[in-house]
XYZ file of C-alpha atoms in Angstrom:
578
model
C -51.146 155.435 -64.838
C -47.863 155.496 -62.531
C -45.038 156.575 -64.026
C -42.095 154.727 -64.309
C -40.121 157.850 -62.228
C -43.105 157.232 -59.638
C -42.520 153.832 -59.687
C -38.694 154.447 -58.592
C -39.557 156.834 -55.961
C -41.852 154.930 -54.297
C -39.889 151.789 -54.673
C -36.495 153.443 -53.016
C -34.521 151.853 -50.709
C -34.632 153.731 -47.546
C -30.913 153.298 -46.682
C -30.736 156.208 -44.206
C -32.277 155.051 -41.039
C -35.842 154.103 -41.603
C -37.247 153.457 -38.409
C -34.871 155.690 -36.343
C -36.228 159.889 -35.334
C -36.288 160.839 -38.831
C -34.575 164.563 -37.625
C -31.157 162.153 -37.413
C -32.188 160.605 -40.483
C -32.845 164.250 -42.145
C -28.871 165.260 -40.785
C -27.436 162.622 -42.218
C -29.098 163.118 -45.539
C -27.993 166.664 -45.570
C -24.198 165.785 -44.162
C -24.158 163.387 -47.112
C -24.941 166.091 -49.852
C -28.074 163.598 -51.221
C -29.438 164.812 -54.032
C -31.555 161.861 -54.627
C -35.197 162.829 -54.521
C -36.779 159.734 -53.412
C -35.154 160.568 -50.046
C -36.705 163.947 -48.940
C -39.867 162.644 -50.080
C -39.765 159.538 -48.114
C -38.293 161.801 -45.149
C -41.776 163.908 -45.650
C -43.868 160.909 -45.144
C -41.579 159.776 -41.962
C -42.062 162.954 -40.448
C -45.764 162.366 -40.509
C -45.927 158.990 -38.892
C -43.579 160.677 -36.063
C -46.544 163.729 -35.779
C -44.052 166.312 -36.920
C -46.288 167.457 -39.190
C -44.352 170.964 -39.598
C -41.489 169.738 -40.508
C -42.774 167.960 -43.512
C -43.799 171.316 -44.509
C -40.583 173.282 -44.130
C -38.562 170.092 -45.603
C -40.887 169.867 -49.042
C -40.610 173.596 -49.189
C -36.572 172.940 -49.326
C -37.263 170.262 -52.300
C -35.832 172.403 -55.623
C -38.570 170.835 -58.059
C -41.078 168.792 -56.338
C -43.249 166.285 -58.367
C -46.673 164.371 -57.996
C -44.832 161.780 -55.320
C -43.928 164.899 -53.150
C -46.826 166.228 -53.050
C -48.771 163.455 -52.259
C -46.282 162.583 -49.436
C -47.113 166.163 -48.261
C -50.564 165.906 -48.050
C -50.444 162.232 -46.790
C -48.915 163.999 -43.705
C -51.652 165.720 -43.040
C -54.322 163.565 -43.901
C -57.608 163.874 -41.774
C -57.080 168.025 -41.488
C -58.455 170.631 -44.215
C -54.733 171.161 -44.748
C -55.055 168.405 -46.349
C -57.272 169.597 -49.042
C -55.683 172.721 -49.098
C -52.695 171.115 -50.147
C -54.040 169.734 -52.955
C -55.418 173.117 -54.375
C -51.992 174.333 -54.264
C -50.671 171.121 -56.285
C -53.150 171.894 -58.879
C -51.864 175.295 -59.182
C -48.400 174.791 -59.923
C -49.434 172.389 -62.018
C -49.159 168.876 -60.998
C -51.789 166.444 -61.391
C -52.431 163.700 -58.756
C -52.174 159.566 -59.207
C -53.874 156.993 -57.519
C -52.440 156.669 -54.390
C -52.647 161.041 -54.102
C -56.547 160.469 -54.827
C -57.216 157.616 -51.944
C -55.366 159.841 -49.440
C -57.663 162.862 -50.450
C -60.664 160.645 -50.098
C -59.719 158.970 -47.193
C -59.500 162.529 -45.480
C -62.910 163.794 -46.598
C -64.119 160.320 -45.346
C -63.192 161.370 -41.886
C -64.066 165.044 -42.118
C -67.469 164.579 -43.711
C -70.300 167.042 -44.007
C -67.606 169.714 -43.709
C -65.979 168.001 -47.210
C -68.875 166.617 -49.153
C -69.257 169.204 -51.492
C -65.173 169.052 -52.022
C -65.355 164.897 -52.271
C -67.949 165.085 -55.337
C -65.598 167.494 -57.168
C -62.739 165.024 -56.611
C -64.733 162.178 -57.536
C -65.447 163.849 -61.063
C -61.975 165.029 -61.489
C -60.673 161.355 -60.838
C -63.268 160.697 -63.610
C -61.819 163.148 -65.750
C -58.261 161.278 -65.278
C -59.542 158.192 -65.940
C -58.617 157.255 -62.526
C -61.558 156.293 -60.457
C -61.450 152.919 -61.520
C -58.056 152.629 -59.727
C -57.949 149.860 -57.054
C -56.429 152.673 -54.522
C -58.899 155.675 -55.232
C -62.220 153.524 -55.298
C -62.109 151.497 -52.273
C -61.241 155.130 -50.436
C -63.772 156.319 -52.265
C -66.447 153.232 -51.292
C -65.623 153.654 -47.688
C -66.501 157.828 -48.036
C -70.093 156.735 -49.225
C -70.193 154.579 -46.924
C -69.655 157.238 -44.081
C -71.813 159.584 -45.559
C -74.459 156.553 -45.884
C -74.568 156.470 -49.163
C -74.513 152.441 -49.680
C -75.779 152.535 -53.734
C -73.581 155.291 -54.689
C -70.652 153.024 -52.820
C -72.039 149.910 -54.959
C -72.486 151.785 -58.213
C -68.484 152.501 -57.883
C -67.568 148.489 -57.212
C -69.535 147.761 -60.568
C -67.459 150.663 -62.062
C -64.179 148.933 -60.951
C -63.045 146.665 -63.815
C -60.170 144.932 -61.802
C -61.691 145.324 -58.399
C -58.771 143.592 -55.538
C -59.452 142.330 -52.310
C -59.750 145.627 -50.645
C -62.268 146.919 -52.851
C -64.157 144.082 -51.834
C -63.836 144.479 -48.212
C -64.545 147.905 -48.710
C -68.282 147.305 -50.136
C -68.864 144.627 -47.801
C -68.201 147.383 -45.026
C -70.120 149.454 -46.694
C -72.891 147.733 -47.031
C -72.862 146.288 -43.805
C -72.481 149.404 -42.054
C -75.824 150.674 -43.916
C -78.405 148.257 -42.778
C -78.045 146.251 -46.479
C -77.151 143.292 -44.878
C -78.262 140.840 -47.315
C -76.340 142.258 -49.558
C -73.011 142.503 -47.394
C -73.301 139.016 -47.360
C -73.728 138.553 -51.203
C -70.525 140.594 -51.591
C -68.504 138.458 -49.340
C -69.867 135.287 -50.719
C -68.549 136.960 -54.380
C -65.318 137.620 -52.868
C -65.096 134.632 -51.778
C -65.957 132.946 -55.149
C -63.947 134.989 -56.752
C -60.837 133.982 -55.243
C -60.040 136.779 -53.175
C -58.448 136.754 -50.277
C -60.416 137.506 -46.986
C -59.136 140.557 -44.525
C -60.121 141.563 -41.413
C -62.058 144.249 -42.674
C -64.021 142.160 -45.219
C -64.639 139.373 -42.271
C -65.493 141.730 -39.645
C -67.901 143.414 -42.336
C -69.835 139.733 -42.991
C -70.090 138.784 -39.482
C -71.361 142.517 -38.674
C -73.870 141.773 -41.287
C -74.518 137.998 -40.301
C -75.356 139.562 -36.558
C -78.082 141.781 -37.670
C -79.731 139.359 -39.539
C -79.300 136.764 -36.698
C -78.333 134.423 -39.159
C -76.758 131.714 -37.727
C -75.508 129.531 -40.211
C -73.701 132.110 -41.757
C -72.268 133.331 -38.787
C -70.556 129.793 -38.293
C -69.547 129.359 -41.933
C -67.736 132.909 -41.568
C -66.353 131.770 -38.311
C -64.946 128.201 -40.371
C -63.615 130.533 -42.932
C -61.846 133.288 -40.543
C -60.550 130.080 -39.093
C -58.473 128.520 -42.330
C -57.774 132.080 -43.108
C -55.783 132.562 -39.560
C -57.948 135.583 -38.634
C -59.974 134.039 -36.254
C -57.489 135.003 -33.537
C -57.693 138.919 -34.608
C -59.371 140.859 -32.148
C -61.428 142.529 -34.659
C -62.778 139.365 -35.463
C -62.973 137.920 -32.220
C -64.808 140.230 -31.385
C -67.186 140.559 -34.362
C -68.212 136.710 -33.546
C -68.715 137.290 -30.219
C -71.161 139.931 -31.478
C -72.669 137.610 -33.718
C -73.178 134.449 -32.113
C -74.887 137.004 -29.577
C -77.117 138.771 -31.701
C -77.796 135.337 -33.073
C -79.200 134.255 -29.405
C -76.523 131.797 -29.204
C -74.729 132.731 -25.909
C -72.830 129.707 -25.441
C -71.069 129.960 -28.631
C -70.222 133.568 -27.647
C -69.073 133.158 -24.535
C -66.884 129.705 -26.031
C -65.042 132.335 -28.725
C -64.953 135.112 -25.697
C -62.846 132.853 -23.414
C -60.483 131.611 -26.500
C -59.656 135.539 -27.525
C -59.994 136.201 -23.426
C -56.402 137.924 -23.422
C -56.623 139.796 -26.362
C -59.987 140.763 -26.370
C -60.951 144.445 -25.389
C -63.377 146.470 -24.183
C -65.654 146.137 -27.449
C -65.376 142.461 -26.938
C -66.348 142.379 -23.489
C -69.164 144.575 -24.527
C -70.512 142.454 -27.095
C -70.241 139.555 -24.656
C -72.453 141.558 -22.105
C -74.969 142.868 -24.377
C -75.475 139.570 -25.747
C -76.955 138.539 -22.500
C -78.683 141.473 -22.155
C -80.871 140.598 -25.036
C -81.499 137.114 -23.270
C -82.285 139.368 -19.895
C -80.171 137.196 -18.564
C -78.837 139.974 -16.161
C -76.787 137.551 -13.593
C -74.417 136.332 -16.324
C -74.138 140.176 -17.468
C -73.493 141.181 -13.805
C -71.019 137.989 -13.301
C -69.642 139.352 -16.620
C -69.082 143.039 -15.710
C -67.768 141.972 -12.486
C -64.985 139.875 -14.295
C -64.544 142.282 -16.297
C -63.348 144.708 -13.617
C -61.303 142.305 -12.304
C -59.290 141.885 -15.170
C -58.313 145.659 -14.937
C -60.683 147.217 -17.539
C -62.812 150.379 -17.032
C -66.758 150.329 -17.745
C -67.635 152.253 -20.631
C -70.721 153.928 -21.170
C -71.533 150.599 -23.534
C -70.783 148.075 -20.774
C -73.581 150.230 -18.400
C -76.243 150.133 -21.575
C -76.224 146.684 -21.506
C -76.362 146.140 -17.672
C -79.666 148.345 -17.996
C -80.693 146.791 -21.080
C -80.443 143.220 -18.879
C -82.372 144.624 -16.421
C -84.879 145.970 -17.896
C -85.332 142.959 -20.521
C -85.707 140.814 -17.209
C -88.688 143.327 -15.979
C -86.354 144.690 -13.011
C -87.894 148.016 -13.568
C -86.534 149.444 -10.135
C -83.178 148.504 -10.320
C -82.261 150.604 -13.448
C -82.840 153.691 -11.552
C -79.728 152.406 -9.145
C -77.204 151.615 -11.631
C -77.610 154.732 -13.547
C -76.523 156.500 -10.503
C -73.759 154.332 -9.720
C -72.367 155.428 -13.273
C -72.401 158.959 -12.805
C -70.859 159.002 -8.984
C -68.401 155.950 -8.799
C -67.688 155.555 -12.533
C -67.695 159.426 -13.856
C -69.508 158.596 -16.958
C -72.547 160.766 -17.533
C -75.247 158.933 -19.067
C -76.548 159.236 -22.631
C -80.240 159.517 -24.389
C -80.054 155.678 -24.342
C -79.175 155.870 -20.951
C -82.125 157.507 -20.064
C -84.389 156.110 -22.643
C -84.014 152.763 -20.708
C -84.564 154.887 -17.391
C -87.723 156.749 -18.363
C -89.597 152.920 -20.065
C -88.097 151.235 -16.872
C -89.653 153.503 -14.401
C -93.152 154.337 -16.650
C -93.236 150.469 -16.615
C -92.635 150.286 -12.299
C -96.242 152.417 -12.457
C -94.071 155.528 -11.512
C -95.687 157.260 -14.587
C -95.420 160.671 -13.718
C -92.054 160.844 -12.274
C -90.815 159.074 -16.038
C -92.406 161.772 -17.613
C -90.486 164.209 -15.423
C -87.123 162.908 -16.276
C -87.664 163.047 -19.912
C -88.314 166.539 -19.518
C -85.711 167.706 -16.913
C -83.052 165.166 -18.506
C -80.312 166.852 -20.583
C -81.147 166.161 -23.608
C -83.883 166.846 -26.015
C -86.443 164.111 -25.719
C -86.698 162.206 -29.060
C -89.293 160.091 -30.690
C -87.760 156.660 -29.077
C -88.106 158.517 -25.464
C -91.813 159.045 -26.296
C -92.536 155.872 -27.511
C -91.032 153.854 -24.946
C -93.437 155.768 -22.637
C -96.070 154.948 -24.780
C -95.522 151.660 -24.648
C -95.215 151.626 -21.208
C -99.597 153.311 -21.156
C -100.112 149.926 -23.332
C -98.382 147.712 -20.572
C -100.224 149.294 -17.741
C -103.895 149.689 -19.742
C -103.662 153.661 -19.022
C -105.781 154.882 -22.212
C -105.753 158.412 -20.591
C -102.074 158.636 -20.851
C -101.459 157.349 -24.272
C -103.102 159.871 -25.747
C -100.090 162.483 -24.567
C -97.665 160.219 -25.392
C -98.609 159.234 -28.958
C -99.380 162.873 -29.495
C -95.778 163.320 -28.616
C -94.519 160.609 -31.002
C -96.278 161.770 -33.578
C -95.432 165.182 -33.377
C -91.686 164.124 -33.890
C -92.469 161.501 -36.522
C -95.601 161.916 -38.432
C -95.841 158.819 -40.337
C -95.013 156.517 -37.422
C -97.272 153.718 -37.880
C -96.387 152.476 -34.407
C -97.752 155.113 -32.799
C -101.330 154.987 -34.309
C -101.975 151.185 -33.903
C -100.371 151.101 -29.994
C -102.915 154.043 -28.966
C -105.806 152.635 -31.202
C -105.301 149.220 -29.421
C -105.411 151.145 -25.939
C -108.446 153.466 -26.440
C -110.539 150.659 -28.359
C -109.863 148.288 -24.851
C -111.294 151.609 -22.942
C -113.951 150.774 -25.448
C -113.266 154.561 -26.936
C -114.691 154.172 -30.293
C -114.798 157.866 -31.285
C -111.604 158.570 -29.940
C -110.519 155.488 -32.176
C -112.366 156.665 -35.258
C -110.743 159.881 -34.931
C -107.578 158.006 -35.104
C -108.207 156.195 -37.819
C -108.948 159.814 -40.474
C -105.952 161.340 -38.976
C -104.078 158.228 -40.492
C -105.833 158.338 -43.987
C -105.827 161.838 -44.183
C -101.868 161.613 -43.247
C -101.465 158.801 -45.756
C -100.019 156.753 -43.146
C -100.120 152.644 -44.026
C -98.792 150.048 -41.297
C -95.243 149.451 -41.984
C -94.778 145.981 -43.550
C -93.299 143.699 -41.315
C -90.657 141.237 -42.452
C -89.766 138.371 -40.967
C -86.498 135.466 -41.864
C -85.628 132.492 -41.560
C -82.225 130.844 -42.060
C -82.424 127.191 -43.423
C -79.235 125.598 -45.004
C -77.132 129.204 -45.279
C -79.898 130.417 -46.693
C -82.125 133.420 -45.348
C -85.508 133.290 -46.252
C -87.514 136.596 -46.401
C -91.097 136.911 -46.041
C -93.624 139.549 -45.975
C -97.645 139.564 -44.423
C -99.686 138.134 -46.930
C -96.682 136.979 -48.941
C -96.885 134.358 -52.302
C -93.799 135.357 -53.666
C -92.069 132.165 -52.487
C -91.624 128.919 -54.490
C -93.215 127.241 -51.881
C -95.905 129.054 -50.675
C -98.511 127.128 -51.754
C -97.212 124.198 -48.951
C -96.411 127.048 -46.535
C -100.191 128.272 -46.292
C -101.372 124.580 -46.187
C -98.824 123.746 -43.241
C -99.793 127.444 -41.696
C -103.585 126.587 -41.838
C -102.966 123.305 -40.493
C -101.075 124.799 -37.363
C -103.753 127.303 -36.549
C -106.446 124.789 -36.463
C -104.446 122.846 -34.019
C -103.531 125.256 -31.465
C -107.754 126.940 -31.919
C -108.344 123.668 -30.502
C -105.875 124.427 -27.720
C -107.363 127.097 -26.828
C -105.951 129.904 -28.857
C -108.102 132.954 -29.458
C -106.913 135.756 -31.656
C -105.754 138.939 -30.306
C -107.916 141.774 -33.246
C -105.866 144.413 -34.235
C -108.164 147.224 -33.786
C -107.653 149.078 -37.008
C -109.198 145.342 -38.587
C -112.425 146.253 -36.396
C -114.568 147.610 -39.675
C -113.584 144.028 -41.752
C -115.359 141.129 -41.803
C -114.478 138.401 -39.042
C -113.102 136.097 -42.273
C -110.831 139.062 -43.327
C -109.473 139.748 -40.147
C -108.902 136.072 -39.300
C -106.770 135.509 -42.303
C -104.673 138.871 -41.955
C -103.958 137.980 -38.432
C -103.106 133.909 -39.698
C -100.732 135.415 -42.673
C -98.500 137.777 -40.532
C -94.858 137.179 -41.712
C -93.487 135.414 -38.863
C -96.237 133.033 -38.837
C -95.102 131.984 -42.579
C -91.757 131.974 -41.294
C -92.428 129.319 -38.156
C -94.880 127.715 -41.412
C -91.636 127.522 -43.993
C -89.383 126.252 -40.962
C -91.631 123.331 -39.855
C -92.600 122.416 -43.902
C -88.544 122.248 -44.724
C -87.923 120.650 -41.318
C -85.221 123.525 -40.123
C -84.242 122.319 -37.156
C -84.072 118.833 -36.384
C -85.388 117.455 -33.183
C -84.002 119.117 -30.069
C -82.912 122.154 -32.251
C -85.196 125.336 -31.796
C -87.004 127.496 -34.603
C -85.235 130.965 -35.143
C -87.067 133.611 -36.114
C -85.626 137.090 -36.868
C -88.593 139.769 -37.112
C -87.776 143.596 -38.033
C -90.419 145.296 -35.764
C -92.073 144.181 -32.577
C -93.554 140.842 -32.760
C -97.495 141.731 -32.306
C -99.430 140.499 -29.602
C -101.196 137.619 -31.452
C -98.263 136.058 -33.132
C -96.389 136.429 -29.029
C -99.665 134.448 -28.066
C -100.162 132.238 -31.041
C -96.590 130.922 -30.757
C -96.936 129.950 -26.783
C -99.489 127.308 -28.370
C -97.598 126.390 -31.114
C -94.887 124.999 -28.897
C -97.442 122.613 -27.261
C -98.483 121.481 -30.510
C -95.323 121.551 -32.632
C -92.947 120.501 -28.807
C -90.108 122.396 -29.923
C -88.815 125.947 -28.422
C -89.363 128.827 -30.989
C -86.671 131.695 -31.243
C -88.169 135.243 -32.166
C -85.952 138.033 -32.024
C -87.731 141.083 -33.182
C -86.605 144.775 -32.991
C -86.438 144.902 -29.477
C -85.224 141.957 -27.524
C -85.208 138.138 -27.823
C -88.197 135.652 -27.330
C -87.691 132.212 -26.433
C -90.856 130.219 -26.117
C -91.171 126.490 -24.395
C -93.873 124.713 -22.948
C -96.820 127.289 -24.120
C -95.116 130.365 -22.225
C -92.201 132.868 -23.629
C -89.456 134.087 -21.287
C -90.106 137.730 -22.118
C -92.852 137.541 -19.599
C -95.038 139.360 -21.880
C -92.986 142.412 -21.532
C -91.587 143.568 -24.706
């Protein structure tokens, strides 16, 4: 606990000059013979919001008998350095033994140093144990947010439940942390607690849901976020500005983006403008990201290397292969910005996909960077686009070389050599997978219905409705078979019997997803289906879904891992080119 001499020192009245050069402040201090403590302490931590970091050093050398408030001011001043830490060594020599507030400055340092403190952070995290202080308020949520850099998300969670009077911080902290590590259902169960539990909402905490709400491109909670930033008053932040524009994006609602873009329009910055941008992207809707990045210029801000991903991203989404090529140059010579591997990821599946094969293959290996698995793969995909069996094989080899157990890898070149009717080739395939122990990954697919994000898996019973889902599913596969749907075989199905492979093909996740939103009537009329997948959508669900807007005449939403699907009228806007 803080003592009640703590307590006094951090509660003194800063009579001398507190926002003034603290140098004047310091000569007055000494002019006026002070010999009150809570002064030169305060006077150390000035000093280190004015970046004269040395002399805090020399003045809490000149402090006759300093205790744990001076110390912590000292290494407060140079949080974010190994001095830092060193600092605190030297406190433990003497001895003085940190409090709370010493403790979340310490872990809010090895948060930004990382790997080069991890080994330090554990220690402190056990000696905080030891003190009986790691259920502090101050100490855990620093602590929380250095699991959550070091992506550590349970380890973050396992000190919430640890926290027996847990504040509003604390909670924005996990829902940042949990957010930032891909557990995004579970971001939004911690803001929805918060919430409950009376808490009030930061900007962290809201930025952290919508972040979350965005990946899972779930809509309804991105609006009832929006309604609560909104009675909060920190709707106008640009944190959270931004953050919606991000998520109404991600959530393939554009309008709705570009409505809370123009609000925030003079406040909003270059991440903003960004999000705005790569939201179209997704759409390939590259004249309203051009239109964008134009205005954008106009309004006096300078491209970032984020603002040219998504200009490349639109084109390529929109299957203008040649054009990428073009505004990667114009990057590097009129903008200065040298191009990264995403850059040139886009460049080398843009110009494999243009049918200039070779020369992609060439840039991946002349480019300065060391190709990784994604470069490989989007050449790979690329072979599947054009049919060129004989150059898959390279590829995949490639891919799989990097990742092993890539499940992508072996059904995308299995698919190509089985159309080259390459049945050995394919059966070779298939033993390197079981001897590799390699299963597909299971897909997952959601669906948002009332707030309310419904998960499902291939082949999945666990819901309490799926009894009525399969019926509905069945029922909506017999329809469009009479439209004229045939099903695309996954080739690693070939050995099952037709039966078998039928029904793994009609059970795919986001099939029961479209099933579920049709049975609980999701969207009412003039409303689209939304369908969030978490790896490609496969090639008979792309062509089963064209159908099933004929039959169902409503526009289904897909968006899968790598860009958004909207189909109408029995066709999909991807132009088959995902």
């Amino acid at each position: 606990m803080v003592s009640y001499e703590e307590e006094e020192e951090n509660e003194a009245v800063m009579h001398l000059g507190y926002k003034c050069d603290p140098r004047a402040t310091h000569a007055r201090a000494i002019t006026s013979n002070t010999k009150d403590r809570a002064v030169w302490n305060n006077l150390i931590t000035q000093y280190s919001k004015f970046n004269l970091s040395s002399y805090a050093l020399a003045l809490f050398h000149r402090i006759p008998s300093p205790n744990v408030v001076s110390w912590t001011a000292l290494i407060s001043a140079h949080s974010n350095t190994l001095l830092s830490l060193h600092h605190f060594l030297s406190m433990l020599r003497h001895p003085t033994l940190p409090n709370p507030r010493t403790l979340a400055s310490l872990f809010t340092t090895c948060a930004s140093l990382s790997s080069l403190s991890f080994t330090f952070a554990l220690s402190l995290h056990s000696l905080s144990h030891k003190l009986a202080l790691s259920h502090h308020p101050f100490p855990a949520s620093a602590l929380l947010s250095f699991y959550s850099k070091c992506h550590m998300p349970l380890h973050a969670q396992k000190v919430f439940d640890e926290i027996p009077h847990p504040d509003s911080v604390c909670y924005s902290a996990l829902v940042v942390a949990l957010a930032q590590n891909s557990r995004f259902e579970d971001a939004l169960l911690a803001f929805s607690d918060m919430r409950c539990g009376g808490f009030t909402s930061t900007v962290h905490s809201v930025s952290g849901g919508l972040r979350a709400a965005s990946q899972l491109a779930a809509l309804e909670q991105c609006r009832m976020i929006h309604a609560h930033a909104f009675v909060a008053g920190l709707n106008s932040n640009v944190v959270v500005a931004s953050a919606l524009v991000d998520g109404y994006g991600k959530a393939g609602v554009v309008h709705d983006a570009r409505r809370v873009f123009e609000d925030n329009l003079s406040d909003m910055n270059i991440v903003g403008w960004n999000a705005m941008m790569a939201g179209y992207a997704q759409q390939g809707d590259y004249h309203s990201t051009f239109e964008l990045f134009q205005f954008m210029e106009g309004c006096g801000l300078v491209p970032d290397k984020y603002s040219f991903l998504a200009i490349l991203t639109s084109l390529y989404n929109a299957g203008m292969f040649l054009e990428v090529d073009l505004w990667l140059r114009r990057m590097k010579v009129y903008y200065g910005l040298e191009p990264t591997l995403e850059h040139y990821t886009c460049l080398v599946g843009a110009m494999a996909r243009a049918g200039q094969f070779e020369q992609a293959e060439r840039v991946a290996l002349t480019m300065p960077f060391e190709p990784d698995a994604a470069v490989w793969r989007a050449l790979l995909s690329a072979c599947v686009y054009l049919g060129e069996a004989d150059k898959a094989w390279p590829m995949a080899r490639r891919v799989l070389e990097l990742e092993p157990h890539d499940d992508f890898a072996y059904v995308t070149i299995a698919n190509v050599l089985s159309s080259a009717g390459r049945w050995d080739d394919v059966a070779e395939l298939r033993k390197m997978m079981k001897d590799r122990r390699v299963k597909k990954k299971g897909g997952r697919s959601w669906i948002e219905v009332q707030g309310k994000v419904h998960v499902f898996v291939a082949g999945d019973w666990k819901h309490e409705r799926s009894v009525e889902i399969y019926q509905k599913l069945a029922e909506l596969m017999e329809d469009i078979e009479k439209l004229g749907y045939v099903p695309v075989w996954d080739v690693l199905l070939h050995n099952v019997g037709e039966e078998k492979r039928k029904e793994a093909l009609w059970y795919h996740s986001e099939k029961l997803a479209v099933a579920f939103g049709v049975l609980c009537g999701s969207a009412p009329p003039g409303k689209p289906l939304r369908i969030v997948k978490n790896l490609r959508i496969c090639k008979d669900c792309h062509e089963a879904f064209k159908y099933m807007t004929k039959v169902l005449e409503k526009e289904i939403i897909v968006r899968d891992v790598n860009r958004y699907h909207r189909f109408m009228n029995g066709s999909c806007t991807c132009r088959d080119v995902w």
